Amino acid sequence: MKKKTAMILGVTGQDGSHLSDLLLKKGYLVYGVKRRSSSFNTQRIDHIYNSKYFNTKFFPFYADLTDSSSLLKIIQSTKPHEIYNLSAQSHVHTSFETPEYTANTDAIGSLRVLEAIKILKLIDKTKYYQASTSEIFGNTQIPQRETTPFRPTSPYAISKLYAYWTTINYRESYGMFAVNGILFNHEGPRRGETFVTRKITRAVAKINKEKRGIIYLGNLNAKRDWGYAVDYVESMWKMMQQKKPDDFVISTGESHTVREFVEEAFKNIGIKILWKGKGLNEIGINKDNGKVHVKIDPGYFRPTDISELRGDYSKAKKILGWKPKVKFKDLVKLMVQSDIKKNK
Ligand code: NAP
Ligand code: G4F
């Protein structure tokens, strides 16, 4: 049988890098697609660039989700069995500042990929994975599952909801194997530095080294269902191996506040955080010596935020045989340890 081939759009991101590792391990030929950048943007896949896989099993390509012709060109030249569309302007707060660009990349970008598969007559050959998100639920019922109504509350979530329905529309209209992975927050040492978990673990590692420092945060009361990115990319692959295309929630089933994440991260360096004050004046101090380590910066609040995301992954467990391996405390620990190591 011919080797399986996969195209990963967004290969330089957290998930793209982990999925590349997984598919290479499974023996795939991987076409890793990155966009042009004025500085190096391959840190998360440098280990692949420097390995035996580079240009033998892993082939880099340039394209941009805002540029149909670039997508048509690379899909035509590679005709992959599987396309994982992980490219996105993925920062929710930033989407309020750049709603048009976010919609162009996250909504229309997905349409461009699906349309390219159709135009190139690859519907019977190429399967499509859409990186959907728990953000599409907004403030709704808890826990959220595949049948929960959507009420997106950010330009990012609205764009991703467009992509979600477009994926289903191509499945129903043209018989394309197209699936939505509705993934809840997933993190790890390769997580972007401006997402709250990594922002906290990097700061905690710095405080551990310098014995001082303050983290400025926004909404401490938001609850998120945080899982481990390595576990989650495996679910993407599993969805693409099913007989029938379908959509799945991927989560841990547990939610924790940003405040709890802060406490747990500091616990890993032997500091117990006590909270004092209220609202914008709330601070987090070291219980033993009174040093201030957390303050509130109103600039990190969003015009609207989701109070709680907690997913019910029972459909994925039943049909894909998937369940999360790493839970909250171990996730925080591995992220803090990794940032401490990087800081040495
Ligand atoms: P990420 O680290 O932000 O990676 C996003 C990737 O998309 C990067 O490779 C980025 O390139 C690329 N990209 C951005 N704009 C592009 C454009 N116009 N054209 C081509 N590529 C572009 O995100 P992630 O955490 O890996 O998440 C992967 C996907 O899952 C995203 O679609 C995200 O929205 C979605 N998602 C993530 C989570 C989560 O908790 N991580 C949960 C649910 C859904 P650069 O490296 O050059 O910036
Ligand atoms: O880490 P966050 O920026 O992630 P958010 O907004 O939940 O989005 C992530 O997960 C989604 C899946 O549900 C993905 F689709 C999306 O691409 C992305 O990966 O913020 C988490 C929570 C929010 O409630 C935010 O208001 O943390 C709160 N927060 C409090 N202080 C902060 C901060 N968030 C950030 N980024 N920075 C802060 O200082």
Short mmCIF file of C-alpha atoms and ligand atoms in Angstrom, two decimals:
data_model
loop_
_atom_site.label_atom_id
_atom_site.label_comp_id
_atom_site.label_asym_id
_atom_site.label_seq_id
_atom_site.Cartn_x
_atom_site.Cartn_y
_atom_site.Cartn_z
CA MET A 1 0.00 0.00 0.00
CA LYS A 2 1.21 3.53 -0.79
CA LYS A 3 2.41 5.58 2.18
CA LYS A 4 -0.21 7.77 3.80
CA THR A 5 0.30 11.50 3.27
CA ALA A 6 -0.93 14.34 5.46
CA MET A 7 -0.86 18.10 5.03
CA ILE A 8 -0.71 20.15 8.23
CA LEU A 9 -1.78 23.77 7.81
CA GLY A 10 -0.44 25.72 10.80
CA VAL A 11 2.53 23.41 11.32
CA THR A 12 4.49 26.05 13.25
CA GLY A 13 1.82 26.29 15.97
CA GLN A 14 1.53 24.30 19.20
CA ASP A 15 -0.79 21.63 17.77
CA GLY A 16 0.85 21.54 14.34
CA SER A 17 4.18 20.66 15.92
CA HIS A 18 2.75 17.90 18.13
CA LEU A 19 0.67 16.48 15.28
CA SER A 20 3.78 16.41 13.06
CA ASP A 21 5.61 14.40 15.73
CA LEU A 22 2.69 11.97 15.97
CA LEU A 23 2.18 11.44 12.23
CA LEU A 24 5.91 11.02 11.55
CA LYS A 25 6.00 8.39 14.28
CA LYS A 26 3.09 6.65 12.53
CA GLY A 27 5.04 6.55 9.25
CA TYR A 28 3.21 9.31 7.34
CA LEU A 29 4.76 11.63 4.79
CA VAL A 30 4.00 15.05 6.22
CA TYR A 31 3.59 18.26 4.22
CA GLY A 32 4.07 20.99 6.81
CA VAL A 33 2.61 24.33 5.75
CA LYS A 34 3.80 27.60 7.23
CA ARG A 35 3.23 31.21 6.31
CA ARG A 36 5.94 33.66 5.43
CA SER A 37 7.26 35.63 8.39
CA SER A 38 9.89 38.35 8.66
CA SER A 39 11.59 36.44 11.48
CA PHE A 40 12.05 32.72 12.17
CA ASN A 41 8.77 31.06 13.16
CA THR A 42 9.82 27.40 13.21
CA GLN A 43 11.03 27.07 16.84
CA ARG A 44 8.40 24.42 17.61
CA ILE A 45 9.46 22.24 14.67
CA ASP A 46 13.20 22.91 14.65
CA HIS A 47 13.73 19.42 16.10
CA ILE A 48 12.14 18.03 12.91
CA TYR A 49 14.15 20.36 10.66
CA ASN A 50 17.27 19.02 12.37
CA SER A 51 16.25 15.36 12.14
CA LYS A 52 16.45 12.58 9.57
CA TYR A 53 12.82 13.30 8.64
CA PHE A 54 13.56 16.68 7.03
CA ASN A 55 13.05 16.47 3.26
CA THR A 56 12.70 12.67 3.47
CA LYS A 57 9.39 12.36 5.35
CA PHE A 58 8.70 15.94 6.35
CA PHE A 59 8.45 18.49 3.55
CA PRO A 60 7.94 22.20 4.24
CA PHE A 61 5.62 24.35 2.09
CA TYR A 62 4.58 27.99 2.12
CA ALA A 63 0.96 29.10 1.96
CA ASP A 64 -1.33 31.55 3.65
CA LEU A 65 -4.96 30.95 4.62
CA THR A 66 -5.82 34.39 3.22
CA ASP A 67 -4.48 33.45 -0.23
CA SER A 68 -6.52 30.93 -2.25
CA SER A 69 -3.96 30.57 -5.02
CA SER A 70 -1.24 29.51 -2.58
CA LEU A 71 -3.56 26.87 -1.11
CA LEU A 72 -4.66 25.57 -4.52
CA LYS A 73 -1.03 25.31 -5.61
CA ILE A 74 0.19 23.25 -2.66
CA ILE A 75 -2.86 20.98 -2.50
CA GLN A 76 -2.65 20.35 -6.26
CA SER A 77 1.04 19.48 -6.10
CA THR A 78 0.75 17.13 -3.10
CA LYS A 79 -2.81 15.69 -3.26
CA PRO A 80 -2.63 14.47 0.35
CA HIS A 81 -4.84 11.78 1.88
CA GLU A 82 -5.52 13.94 4.94
CA ILE A 83 -5.55 17.71 5.48
CA TYR A 84 -5.48 19.03 9.04
CA ASN A 85 -6.48 22.68 9.04
CA LEU A 86 -4.94 24.00 12.26
CA SER A 87 -4.12 27.47 10.91
CA ALA A 88 -5.80 30.33 12.67
CA GLN A 89 -5.49 33.68 14.35
CA SER A 90 -6.13 31.72 17.54
CA HIS A 91 -6.02 34.40 20.25
CA VAL A 92 -9.51 35.29 21.49
CA HIS A 93 -8.56 38.68 23.00
CA THR A 94 -6.67 39.70 19.83
CA SER A 95 -9.75 38.85 17.75
CA PHE A 96 -11.55 41.86 19.30
CA GLU A 97 -8.74 44.08 17.97
CA THR A 98 -8.53 42.40 14.54
CA PRO A 99 -12.02 41.02 13.84
CA GLU A 100 -11.76 41.35 10.05
CA TYR A 101 -8.40 39.60 9.80
CA THR A 102 -9.62 36.89 12.20
CA ALA A 103 -12.70 36.27 10.04
CA ASN A 104 -10.60 36.24 6.88
CA THR A 105 -8.22 33.61 8.26
CA ASP A 106 -10.43 31.53 10.56
CA ALA A 107 -13.74 31.61 8.68
CA ILE A 108 -13.02 32.27 4.98
CA GLY A 109 -9.62 30.57 5.26
CA SER A 110 -11.33 27.27 6.08
CA LEU A 111 -13.76 27.79 3.20
CA ARG A 112 -10.77 28.34 0.87
CA VAL A 113 -9.26 24.98 1.85
CA LEU A 114 -12.55 23.10 1.48
CA GLU A 115 -13.23 24.76 -1.87
CA ALA A 116 -9.70 23.91 -3.07
CA ILE A 117 -10.33 20.22 -2.31
CA LYS A 118 -13.58 20.42 -4.31
CA ILE A 119 -12.15 22.40 -7.26
CA LEU A 120 -9.21 19.99 -7.52
CA LYS A 121 -11.63 17.01 -7.60
CA LEU A 122 -10.06 15.46 -4.53
CA ILE A 123 -13.30 14.87 -2.62
CA ASP A 124 -12.96 11.08 -2.91
CA LYS A 125 -9.30 11.11 -1.93
CA THR A 126 -8.69 13.85 0.64
CA LYS A 127 -10.13 13.91 4.16
CA TYR A 128 -10.44 17.26 5.96
CA TYR A 129 -10.01 18.05 9.66
CA GLN A 130 -11.29 21.40 10.97
CA ALA A 131 -9.78 22.72 14.21
CA SER A 132 -13.01 23.74 15.87
CA THR A 133 -13.17 24.96 19.44
CA SER A 134 -15.16 25.01 22.67
CA GLU A 135 -15.30 28.82 22.20
CA ILE A 136 -18.23 28.30 19.80
CA PHE A 137 -20.45 27.38 22.79
CA GLY A 138 -20.03 30.74 24.54
CA ASN A 139 -21.95 31.18 27.80
CA THR A 140 -24.37 28.30 27.59
CA GLN A 141 -25.20 25.04 29.36
CA ILE A 142 -22.49 23.23 31.37
CA PRO A 143 -21.08 20.73 30.57
CA GLN A 144 -20.95 21.33 26.84
CA ARG A 145 -21.36 18.40 24.46
CA GLU A 146 -21.88 17.97 20.69
CA THR A 147 -25.62 18.72 21.03
CA THR A 148 -25.26 21.88 23.16
CA PRO A 149 -26.52 25.04 21.41
CA PHE A 150 -23.88 27.52 20.23
CA ARG A 151 -23.77 31.14 21.37
CA PRO A 152 -20.31 32.46 20.39
CA THR A 153 -19.15 35.59 22.22
CA SER A 154 -16.05 36.80 20.33
CA PRO A 155 -15.03 37.54 16.72
CA TYR A 156 -12.78 34.46 17.00
CA ALA A 157 -15.63 32.19 18.11
CA ILE A 158 -18.02 33.55 15.46
CA SER A 159 -15.41 32.94 12.75
CA LYS A 160 -14.80 29.43 14.02
CA LEU A 161 -18.56 28.76 14.05
CA TYR A 162 -18.72 29.74 10.37
CA ALA A 163 -15.92 27.23 9.69
CA TYR A 164 -17.72 24.59 11.77
CA TRP A 165 -20.92 24.84 9.70
CA THR A 166 -19.02 25.14 6.41
CA THR A 167 -17.24 21.86 7.22
CA ILE A 168 -20.62 20.17 7.85
CA ASN A 169 -22.04 21.73 4.70
CA TYR A 170 -19.25 20.28 2.51
CA ARG A 171 -19.80 16.89 4.17
CA GLU A 172 -23.55 16.96 3.55
CA SER A 173 -23.55 18.66 0.12
CA TYR A 174 -20.64 16.89 -1.57
CA GLY A 175 -20.07 13.75 0.52
CA MET A 176 -16.66 14.97 1.63
CA PHE A 177 -14.98 13.25 4.59
CA ALA A 178 -14.87 16.43 6.70
CA VAL A 179 -14.86 16.53 10.50
CA ASN A 180 -14.89 19.09 13.29
CA GLY A 181 -12.76 18.44 16.37
CA ILE A 182 -14.43 20.62 19.03
CA LEU A 183 -11.39 20.86 21.25
CA PHE A 184 -11.41 22.48 24.67
CA ASN A 185 -8.33 24.42 25.86
CA HIS A 186 -5.18 22.36 25.58
CA GLU A 187 -1.81 23.44 26.75
CA GLY A 188 1.77 22.30 27.27
CA PRO A 189 5.36 23.54 27.11
CA ARG A 190 4.91 24.56 23.44
CA ARG A 191 1.85 26.74 24.19
CA GLY A 192 2.03 30.34 22.91
CA GLU A 193 3.43 32.68 25.57
CA THR A 194 0.40 35.02 25.60
CA PHE A 195 -2.20 32.38 26.53
CA VAL A 196 -2.92 32.51 30.24
CA THR A 197 -1.45 29.13 31.28
CA ARG A 198 1.92 29.64 29.63
CA LYS A 199 2.02 33.28 30.71
CA ILE A 200 1.65 32.07 34.31
CA THR A 201 4.12 29.16 34.12
CA ARG A 202 6.80 31.32 32.45
CA ALA A 203 6.38 34.01 35.10
CA VAL A 204 6.49 31.45 37.92
CA ALA A 205 9.73 30.00 36.52
CA LYS A 206 11.23 33.51 36.39
CA ILE A 207 10.11 34.25 39.95
CA ASN A 208 11.66 30.95 41.03
CA LYS A 209 14.97 32.07 39.57
CA GLU A 210 14.97 35.72 40.57
CA LYS A 211 13.05 35.36 43.86
CA ARG A 212 10.85 38.33 42.89
CA GLY A 213 8.45 39.41 40.17
CA ILE A 214 4.80 40.22 39.49
CA ILE A 215 2.35 38.66 37.01
CA TYR A 216 -0.30 41.02 35.67
CA LEU A 217 -3.54 39.19 34.82
CA GLY A 218 -7.17 39.90 33.88
CA ASN A 219 -10.20 37.78 34.80
CA LEU A 220 -9.11 35.37 37.55
CA ASN A 221 -12.56 33.82 37.90
CA ALA A 222 -12.93 32.42 34.37
CA LYS A 223 -13.11 28.62 34.43
CA ARG A 224 -11.52 26.53 31.71
CA ASP A 225 -11.27 22.81 30.95
CA TRP A 226 -7.50 22.52 30.43
CA GLY A 227 -6.02 19.38 28.85
CA TYR A 228 -2.63 18.38 27.45
CA ALA A 229 -1.96 19.17 23.77
CA VAL A 230 -0.12 15.87 23.15
CA ASP A 231 -3.24 13.91 24.19
CA TYR A 232 -5.47 16.12 22.07
CA VAL A 233 -3.63 15.81 18.74
CA GLU A 234 -4.09 12.05 18.99
CA SER A 235 -7.86 12.60 18.95
CA MET A 236 -7.51 14.55 15.68
CA TRP A 237 -5.85 11.58 14.02
CA LYS A 238 -8.43 9.16 15.46
CA MET A 239 -11.31 11.25 14.04
CA MET A 240 -9.72 11.00 10.59
CA GLN A 241 -9.46 7.18 10.77
CA GLN A 242 -13.21 6.58 11.31
CA LYS A 243 -15.40 4.96 8.66
CA LYS A 244 -17.89 7.82 8.87
CA PRO A 245 -17.02 11.50 9.28
CA ASP A 246 -18.43 13.04 12.46
CA ASP A 247 -17.83 15.84 14.99
CA PHE A 248 -16.42 15.28 18.49
CA VAL A 249 -15.95 17.17 21.74
CA ILE A 250 -12.46 16.64 23.19
CA SER A 251 -11.99 17.70 26.81
CA THR A 252 -11.05 16.48 30.29
CA GLY A 253 -14.47 16.97 31.90
CA GLU A 254 -12.92 19.11 34.69
CA SER A 255 -12.83 22.88 34.93
CA HIS A 256 -10.65 25.15 37.07
CA THR A 257 -10.42 28.91 37.52
CA VAL A 258 -7.45 30.98 36.37
CA ARG A 259 -6.98 31.69 40.11
CA GLU A 260 -6.58 27.94 40.81
CA PHE A 261 -4.07 27.68 37.96
CA VAL A 262 -2.01 30.47 39.56
CA GLU A 263 -2.15 28.79 43.00
CA GLU A 264 -1.16 25.40 41.60
CA ALA A 265 1.71 26.84 39.54
CA PHE A 266 3.18 28.64 42.58
CA LYS A 267 2.74 25.49 44.69
CA ASN A 268 5.23 23.85 42.31
CA ILE A 269 7.94 26.29 43.44
CA GLY A 270 7.00 26.02 47.11
CA ILE A 271 5.00 29.27 47.34
CA LYS A 272 1.50 29.44 48.80
CA ILE A 273 -0.48 32.33 47.34
CA LEU A 274 -2.91 34.28 49.54
CA TRP A 275 -5.46 36.58 47.90
CA LYS A 276 -6.17 40.05 49.32
CA GLY A 277 -8.45 42.87 48.21
CA LYS A 278 -11.25 42.88 45.66
CA GLY A 279 -11.85 43.49 41.94
CA LEU A 280 -9.12 45.49 40.22
CA ASN A 281 -7.34 45.92 43.57
CA GLU A 282 -7.01 42.21 44.25
CA ILE A 283 -3.44 40.98 44.75
CA GLY A 284 -1.80 37.59 45.23
CA ILE A 285 0.91 37.50 47.90
CA ASN A 286 3.42 34.97 49.17
CA LYS A 287 1.91 33.68 52.44
CA ASP A 288 5.33 33.33 54.06
CA ASN A 289 6.99 36.66 53.30
CA GLY A 290 4.19 38.95 52.04
CA LYS A 291 5.86 39.61 48.65
CA VAL A 292 3.31 40.57 45.96
CA HIS A 293 3.37 38.20 42.98
CA VAL A 294 0.00 38.79 41.24
CA LYS A 295 -1.75 42.03 40.30
CA ILE A 296 -4.72 42.85 38.10
CA ASP A 297 -4.31 44.81 34.85
CA PRO A 298 -7.68 45.89 33.40
CA GLY A 299 -6.10 45.74 29.91
CA TYR A 300 -6.32 41.96 30.03
CA PHE A 301 -10.11 41.90 30.43
CA ARG A 302 -12.11 41.20 27.27
CA PRO A 303 -15.28 43.00 26.15
CA THR A 304 -17.04 39.65 26.75
CA ASP A 305 -15.65 36.48 28.29
CA ILE A 306 -16.90 32.94 28.81
CA SER A 307 -17.45 32.17 32.51
CA GLU A 308 -17.04 28.42 32.32
CA LEU A 309 -16.07 25.85 29.71
CA ARG A 310 -16.30 22.22 30.77
CA GLY A 311 -16.66 19.52 28.14
CA ASP A 312 -18.37 16.13 28.13
CA TYR A 313 -16.13 13.87 26.04
CA SER A 314 -18.26 10.70 26.35
CA LYS A 315 -18.98 10.49 22.59
CA ALA A 316 -15.23 10.54 21.83
CA LYS A 317 -14.64 7.94 24.53
CA LYS A 318 -17.32 5.64 23.13
CA ILE A 319 -16.63 5.98 19.39
CA LEU A 320 -12.94 6.92 19.19
CA GLY A 321 -11.81 5.11 22.32
CA TRP A 322 -10.16 8.40 23.33
CA LYS A 323 -9.70 9.75 26.84
CA PRO A 324 -7.34 12.33 28.34
CA LYS A 325 -4.23 10.95 30.02
CA VAL A 326 -2.92 14.13 31.67
CA LYS A 327 -5.15 16.01 34.10
CA PHE A 328 -4.94 19.47 35.70
CA LYS A 329 -2.26 19.08 38.44
CA ASP A 330 0.12 17.07 36.25
CA LEU A 331 -0.38 19.51 33.38
CA VAL A 332 0.54 22.51 35.56
CA LYS A 333 3.52 20.61 36.95
CA LEU A 334 4.93 19.64 33.56
CA MET A 335 4.54 23.20 32.24
CA VAL A 336 6.23 24.80 35.27
CA GLN A 337 9.05 22.25 35.20
CA SER A 338 9.61 22.81 31.49
CA ASP A 339 9.79 26.60 31.91
CA ILE A 340 12.17 26.26 34.86
CA LYS A 341 14.41 24.09 32.68
CA LYS A 342 14.25 26.61 29.80
CA ASN A 343 15.19 29.39 32.25
CA LYS A 344 18.39 27.72 33.40
P1 NAP B 1 -1.34 28.42 17.46
O1 NAP B 1 -0.21 27.92 18.30
O2 NAP B 1 -1.73 29.84 17.54
O3 NAP B 1 -0.99 28.06 15.93
C1 NAP B 1 -1.72 28.61 14.86
C2 NAP B 1 -1.00 28.30 13.57
O4 NAP B 1 -1.70 28.95 12.49
C3 NAP B 1 0.45 28.82 13.51
O5 NAP B 1 1.22 27.92 12.78
C4 NAP B 1 0.29 30.13 12.74
O6 NAP B 1 1.48 30.54 12.11
C5 NAP B 1 -0.74 29.69 11.72
N1 NAP B 1 -1.42 30.81 11.05
C6 NAP B 1 -1.99 31.90 11.60
N2 NAP B 1 -2.51 32.69 10.66
C7 NAP B 1 -2.24 32.10 9.46
C8 NAP B 1 -2.49 32.44 8.11
N3 NAP B 1 -3.13 33.56 7.77
N4 NAP B 1 -2.08 31.58 7.15
C9 NAP B 1 -1.41 30.45 7.45
N5 NAP B 1 -1.13 30.08 8.72
C10 NAP B 1 -1.54 30.90 9.71
O7 NAP B 1 -2.66 27.57 17.74
P2 NAP B 1 -2.78 26.09 18.41
O8 NAP B 1 -2.95 26.27 19.86
O9 NAP B 1 -1.76 25.22 17.84
O10 NAP B 1 -4.21 25.67 17.84
C11 NAP B 1 -4.34 25.01 16.58
C12 NAP B 1 -5.73 25.25 16.03
O11 NAP B 1 -6.71 24.75 16.96
C13 NAP B 1 -6.11 26.71 15.82
O12 NAP B 1 -6.95 26.76 14.69
C14 NAP B 1 -6.89 27.09 17.06
O13 NAP B 1 -7.78 28.14 16.79
C15 NAP B 1 -7.60 25.78 17.36
N6 NAP B 1 -7.89 25.50 18.77
C16 NAP B 1 -6.91 25.60 19.71
C17 NAP B 1 -7.20 25.25 21.03
C18 NAP B 1 -6.15 25.32 22.11
O14 NAP B 1 -6.53 25.33 23.29
N7 NAP B 1 -4.87 25.31 21.76
C19 NAP B 1 -8.49 24.80 21.37
C20 NAP B 1 -9.44 24.70 20.37
C21 NAP B 1 -9.14 25.04 19.05
P3 NAP B 1 2.62 31.40 12.90
O15 NAP B 1 3.39 30.40 13.72
O16 NAP B 1 3.40 32.00 11.81
O17 NAP B 1 1.90 32.38 13.78
O1 G4F B 2 -5.54 31.40 27.72
P1 G4F B 2 -6.61 32.18 27.09
O2 G4F B 2 -6.22 33.37 26.29
O3 G4F B 2 -7.46 31.15 26.25
P2 G4F B 2 -8.96 31.19 25.66
O4 G4F B 2 -9.44 32.57 25.50
O5 G4F B 2 -9.79 30.28 26.51
O6 G4F B 2 -8.75 30.58 24.22
C1 G4F B 2 -7.97 29.42 23.98
O7 G4F B 2 -8.78 28.27 24.09
C2 G4F B 2 -9.82 28.18 23.10
C3 G4F B 2 -10.60 26.89 23.39
O8 G4F B 2 -11.60 27.12 24.32
C4 G4F B 2 -9.18 28.15 21.73
F1 G4F B 2 -10.13 28.00 20.78
C5 G4F B 2 -8.39 29.42 21.51
O9 G4F B 2 -7.74 29.34 20.24
C6 G4F B 2 -7.34 29.55 22.60
O10 G4F B 2 -6.40 28.52 22.42
O11 G4F B 2 -7.63 32.69 28.22
C7 G4F B 2 -8.23 31.81 29.14
C8 G4F B 2 -8.98 32.62 30.21
C9 G4F B 2 -9.90 33.69 29.63
O12 G4F B 2 -11.11 33.68 30.35
C10 G4F B 2 -9.17 35.00 29.90
O13 G4F B 2 -10.03 36.12 30.09
O14 G4F B 2 -8.01 33.31 30.98
C11 G4F B 2 -8.46 34.64 31.19
N1 G4F B 2 -7.30 35.49 31.47
C12 G4F B 2 -7.07 36.15 32.65
N2 G4F B 2 -5.93 36.86 32.58
C13 G4F B 2 -6.27 35.77 30.64
C14 G4F B 2 -5.42 36.63 31.34
N3 G4F B 2 -6.01 35.37 29.39
C15 G4F B 2 -4.88 35.80 28.79
N4 G4F B 2 -4.57 35.38 27.54
N5 G4F B 2 -4.00 36.66 29.44
C16 G4F B 2 -4.23 37.11 30.72
O15 G4F B 2 -3.46 37.88 31.27
#
